[in-house]
Coordinates of C-alpha atoms and ligand atoms in Angstrom, one line a residue:
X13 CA 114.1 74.5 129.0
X14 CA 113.0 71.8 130.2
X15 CA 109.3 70.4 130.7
X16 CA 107.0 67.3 131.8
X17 CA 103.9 66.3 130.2
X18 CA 101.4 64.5 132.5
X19 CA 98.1 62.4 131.5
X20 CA 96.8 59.2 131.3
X21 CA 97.7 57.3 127.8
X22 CA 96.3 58.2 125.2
X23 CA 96.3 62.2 126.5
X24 CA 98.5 62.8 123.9
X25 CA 101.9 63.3 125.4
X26 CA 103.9 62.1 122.7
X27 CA 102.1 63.4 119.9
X28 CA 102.7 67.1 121.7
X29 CA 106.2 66.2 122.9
X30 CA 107.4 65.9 119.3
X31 CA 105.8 69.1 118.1
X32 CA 107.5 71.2 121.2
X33 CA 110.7 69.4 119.8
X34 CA 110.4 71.6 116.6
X35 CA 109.3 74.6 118.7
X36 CA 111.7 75.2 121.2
X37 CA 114.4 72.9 119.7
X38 CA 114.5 70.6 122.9
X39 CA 114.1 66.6 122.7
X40 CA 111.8 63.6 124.0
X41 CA 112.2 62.1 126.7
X42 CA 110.2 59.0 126.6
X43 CA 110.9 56.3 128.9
X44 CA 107.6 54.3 126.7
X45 CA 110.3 54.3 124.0
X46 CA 113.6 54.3 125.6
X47 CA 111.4 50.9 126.9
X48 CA 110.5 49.6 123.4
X49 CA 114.1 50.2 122.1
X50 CA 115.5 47.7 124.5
X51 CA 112.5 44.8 123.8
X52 CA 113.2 45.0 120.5
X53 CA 117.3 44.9 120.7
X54 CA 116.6 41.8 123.0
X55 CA 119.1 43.6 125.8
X56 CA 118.6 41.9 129.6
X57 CA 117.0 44.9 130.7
X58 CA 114.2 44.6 127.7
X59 CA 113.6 41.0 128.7
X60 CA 113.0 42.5 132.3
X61 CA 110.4 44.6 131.2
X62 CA 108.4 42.7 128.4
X63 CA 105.9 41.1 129.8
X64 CA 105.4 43.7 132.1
X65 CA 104.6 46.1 129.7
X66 CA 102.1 43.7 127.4
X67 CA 100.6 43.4 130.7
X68 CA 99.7 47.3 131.1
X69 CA 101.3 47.2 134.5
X70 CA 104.9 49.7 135.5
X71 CA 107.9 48.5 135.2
X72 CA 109.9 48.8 138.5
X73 CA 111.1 52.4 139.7
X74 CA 114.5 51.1 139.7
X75 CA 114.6 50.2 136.2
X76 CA 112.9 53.1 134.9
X77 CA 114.9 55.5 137.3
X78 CA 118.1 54.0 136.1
X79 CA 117.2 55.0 132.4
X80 CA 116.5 58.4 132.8
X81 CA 118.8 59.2 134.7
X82 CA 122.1 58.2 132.4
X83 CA 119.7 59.8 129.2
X84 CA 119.9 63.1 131.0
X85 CA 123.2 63.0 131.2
X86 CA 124.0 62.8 127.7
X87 CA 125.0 65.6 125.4
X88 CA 121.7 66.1 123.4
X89 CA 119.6 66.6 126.8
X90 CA 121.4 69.5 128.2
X91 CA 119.9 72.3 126.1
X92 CA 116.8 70.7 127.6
X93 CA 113.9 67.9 126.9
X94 CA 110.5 67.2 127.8
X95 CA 109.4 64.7 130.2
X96 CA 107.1 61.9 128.5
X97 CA 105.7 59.2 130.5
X98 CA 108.1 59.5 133.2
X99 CA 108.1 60.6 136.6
X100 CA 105.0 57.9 137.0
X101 CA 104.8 57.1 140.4
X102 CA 105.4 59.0 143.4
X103 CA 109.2 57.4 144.7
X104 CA 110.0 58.4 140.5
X105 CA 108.9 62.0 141.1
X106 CA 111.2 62.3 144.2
X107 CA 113.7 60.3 142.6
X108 CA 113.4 62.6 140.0
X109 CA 114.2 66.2 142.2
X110 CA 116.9 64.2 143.7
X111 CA 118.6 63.9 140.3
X112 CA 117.9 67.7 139.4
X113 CA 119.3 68.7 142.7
X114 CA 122.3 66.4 142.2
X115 CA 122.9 67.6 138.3
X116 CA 122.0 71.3 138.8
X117 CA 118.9 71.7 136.6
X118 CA 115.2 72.9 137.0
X119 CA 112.3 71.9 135.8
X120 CA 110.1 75.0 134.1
X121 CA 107.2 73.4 133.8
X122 CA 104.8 70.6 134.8
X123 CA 101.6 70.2 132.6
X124 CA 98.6 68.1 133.0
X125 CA 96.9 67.5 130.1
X126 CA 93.4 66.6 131.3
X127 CA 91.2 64.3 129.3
X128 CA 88.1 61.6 129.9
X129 CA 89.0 58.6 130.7
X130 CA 86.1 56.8 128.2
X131 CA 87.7 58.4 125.5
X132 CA 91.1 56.8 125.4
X133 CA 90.3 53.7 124.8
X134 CA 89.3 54.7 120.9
X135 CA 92.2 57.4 120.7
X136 CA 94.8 54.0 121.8
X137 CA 93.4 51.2 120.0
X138 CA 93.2 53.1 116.5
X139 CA 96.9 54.5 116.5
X140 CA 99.9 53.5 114.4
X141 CA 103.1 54.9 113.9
X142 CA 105.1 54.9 110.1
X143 CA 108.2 52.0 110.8
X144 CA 110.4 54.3 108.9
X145 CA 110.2 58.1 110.7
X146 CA 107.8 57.5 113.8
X147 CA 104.9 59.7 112.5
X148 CA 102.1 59.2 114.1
X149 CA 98.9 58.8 113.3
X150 CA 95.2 56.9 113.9
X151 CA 92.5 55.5 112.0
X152 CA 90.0 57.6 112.2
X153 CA 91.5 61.3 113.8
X154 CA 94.7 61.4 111.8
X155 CA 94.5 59.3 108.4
X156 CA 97.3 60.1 105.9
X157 CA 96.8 62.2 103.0
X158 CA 97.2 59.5 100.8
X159 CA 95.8 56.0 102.1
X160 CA 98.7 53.9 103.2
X161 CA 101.7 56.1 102.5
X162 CA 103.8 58.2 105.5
X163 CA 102.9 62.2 104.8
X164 CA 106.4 62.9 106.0
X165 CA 108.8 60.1 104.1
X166 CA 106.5 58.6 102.3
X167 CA 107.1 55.3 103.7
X168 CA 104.2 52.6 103.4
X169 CA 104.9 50.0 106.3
X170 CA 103.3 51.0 110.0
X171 CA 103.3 49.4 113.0
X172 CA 100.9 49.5 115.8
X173 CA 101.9 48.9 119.5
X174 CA 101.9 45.6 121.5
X175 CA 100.1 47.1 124.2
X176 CA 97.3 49.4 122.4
X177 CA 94.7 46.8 122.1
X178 CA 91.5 47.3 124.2
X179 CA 92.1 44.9 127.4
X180 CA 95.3 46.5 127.7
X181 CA 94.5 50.3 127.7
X182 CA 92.2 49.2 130.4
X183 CA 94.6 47.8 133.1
X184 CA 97.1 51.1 132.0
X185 CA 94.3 53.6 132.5
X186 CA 94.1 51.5 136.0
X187 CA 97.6 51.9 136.4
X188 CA 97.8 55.6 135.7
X189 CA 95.2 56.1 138.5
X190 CA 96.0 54.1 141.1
X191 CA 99.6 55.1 140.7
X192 CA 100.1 58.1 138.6
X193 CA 97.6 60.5 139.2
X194 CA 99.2 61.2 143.2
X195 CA 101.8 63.0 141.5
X196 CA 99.4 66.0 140.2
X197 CA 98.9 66.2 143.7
X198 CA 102.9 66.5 144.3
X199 CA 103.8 69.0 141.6
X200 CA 100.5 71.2 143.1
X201 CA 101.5 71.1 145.8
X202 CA 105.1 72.6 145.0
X203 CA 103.2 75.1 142.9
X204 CA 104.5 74.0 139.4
X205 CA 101.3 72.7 138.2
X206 CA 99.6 73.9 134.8
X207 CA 97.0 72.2 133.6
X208 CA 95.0 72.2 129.7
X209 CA 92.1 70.9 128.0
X210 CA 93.7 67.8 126.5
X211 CA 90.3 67.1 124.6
X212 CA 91.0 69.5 122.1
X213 CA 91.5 69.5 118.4
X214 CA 95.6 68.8 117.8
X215 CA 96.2 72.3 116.9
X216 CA 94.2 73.6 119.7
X217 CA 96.5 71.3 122.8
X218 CA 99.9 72.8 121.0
X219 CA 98.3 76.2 121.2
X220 CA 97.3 75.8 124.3
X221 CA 101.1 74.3 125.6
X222 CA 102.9 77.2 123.9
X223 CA 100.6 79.6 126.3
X224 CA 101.3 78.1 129.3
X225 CA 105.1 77.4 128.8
X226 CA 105.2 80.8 127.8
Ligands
AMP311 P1 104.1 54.6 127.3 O1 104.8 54.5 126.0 O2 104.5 55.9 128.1 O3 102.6 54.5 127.3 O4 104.7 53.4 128.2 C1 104.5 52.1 127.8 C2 104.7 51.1 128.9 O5 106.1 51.2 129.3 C3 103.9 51.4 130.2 O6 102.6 50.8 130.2 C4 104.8 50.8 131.3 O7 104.7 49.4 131.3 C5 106.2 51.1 130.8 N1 106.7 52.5 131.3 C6 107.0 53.6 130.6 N2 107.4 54.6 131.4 C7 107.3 54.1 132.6 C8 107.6 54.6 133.9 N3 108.0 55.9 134.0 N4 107.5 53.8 135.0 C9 107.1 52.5 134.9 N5 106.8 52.0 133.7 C10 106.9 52.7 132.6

């Protein structure tokens, strides 16, 4: 199977990415991370897109088309994966069906998660992630059950993201509209599109996925 989450940050696309993991046994794809991964090993290609990425802006197709398209060839992806943060512009999105065409494969389903705007900004600035496992969670939506301590490995160091302070979610919600939201337009237009109610409870979003993947 495999599936793309779209949305502005902060929709929620990686928190529901990893819980479809679990459910249909399929893995993230997310270019955010693969991104990360290389600033913090200090390869060429992480120097490239540093600053571009504390600045809230995209990184270059090129680079980012480049990435995904060597991940998907790997041996992990081809029981399928779920889109995260990537196609983001329109030239990714085409770039994207070439690839499919090229490797065979389909993609089951596109799904806009649909939130307001104004909210993101407190969703964004108050999450963290355990350094350990990657759990997620947020000051004030998703605390742990115990007050400094990881619910799933019990680790007790977080980190929070370079670019989820305030000024920066700004210029990325900029980003995502000027050149991310044309590509709902695309996918309608090819009839793929599903849309849900991004706004609701955590619970309520995965619910609402499993529906619509079906
Ligand atoms: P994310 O973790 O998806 O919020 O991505 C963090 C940052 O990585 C973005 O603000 C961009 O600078 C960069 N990035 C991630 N995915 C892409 C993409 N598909 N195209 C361009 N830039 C990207």
């Amino acid at each position: 199977m495999k599936l793309m989450l779209l949305g502005p940050p902060g929709a929620g696309k990686g928190t529901q990415a990893k819980r479809l993991e679990d459910a249909y046994n399929i893995i993230q794809l997310s270019t955010g991370d693969m991104l990360r991964a290389e600033v913090a090993s200090g390869s060429d290609l992480g120097k490239e897109a540093k600053e571009v990425m504390e600045s809230g802006a995209l990184v270059s197709d090129e680079l980012v088309i480049g990435i995904i398209s060597s991940r998907i060839d790997q041996d992990d992806c081809q029981k399928g994966f779920i889109l995260d943060g990537f196609p983001r512009t329109t030239p990714q999105a085409e770039a994207l069906d070439v690839m499919f065409a090229d490797k065979g494969m389909t993609l089951d389903s596109v799904i806009e998660m649909k939130v307001d705007d104004d909210a993101m900004v407190e969703r964004i600035t108050g999450r963290y992630t355990c350094s350990e496992c990657g759990a997620g969670y947020h000051d004030s939506f998703q605390k742990p059950k115990v007050d400094g301590t990881c619910d799933k490995c019990g680790g007790t160091e977080f980190t929070r993201r370079a670019d989820d302070n305030a000024e920066t979610v700004r210029s990325r919600l900029e980003a995502y509209h000027e050149q991310t939201a044309p590509i709902i337009l695309y996918y309608g237009d090819k009839g793929v599109l599903k849309s849900i109610d991004g706004m609701a409870g955590i619970d309520e979003v995965t619910a609402q996925l499993k529906e619509v993947i079906g």
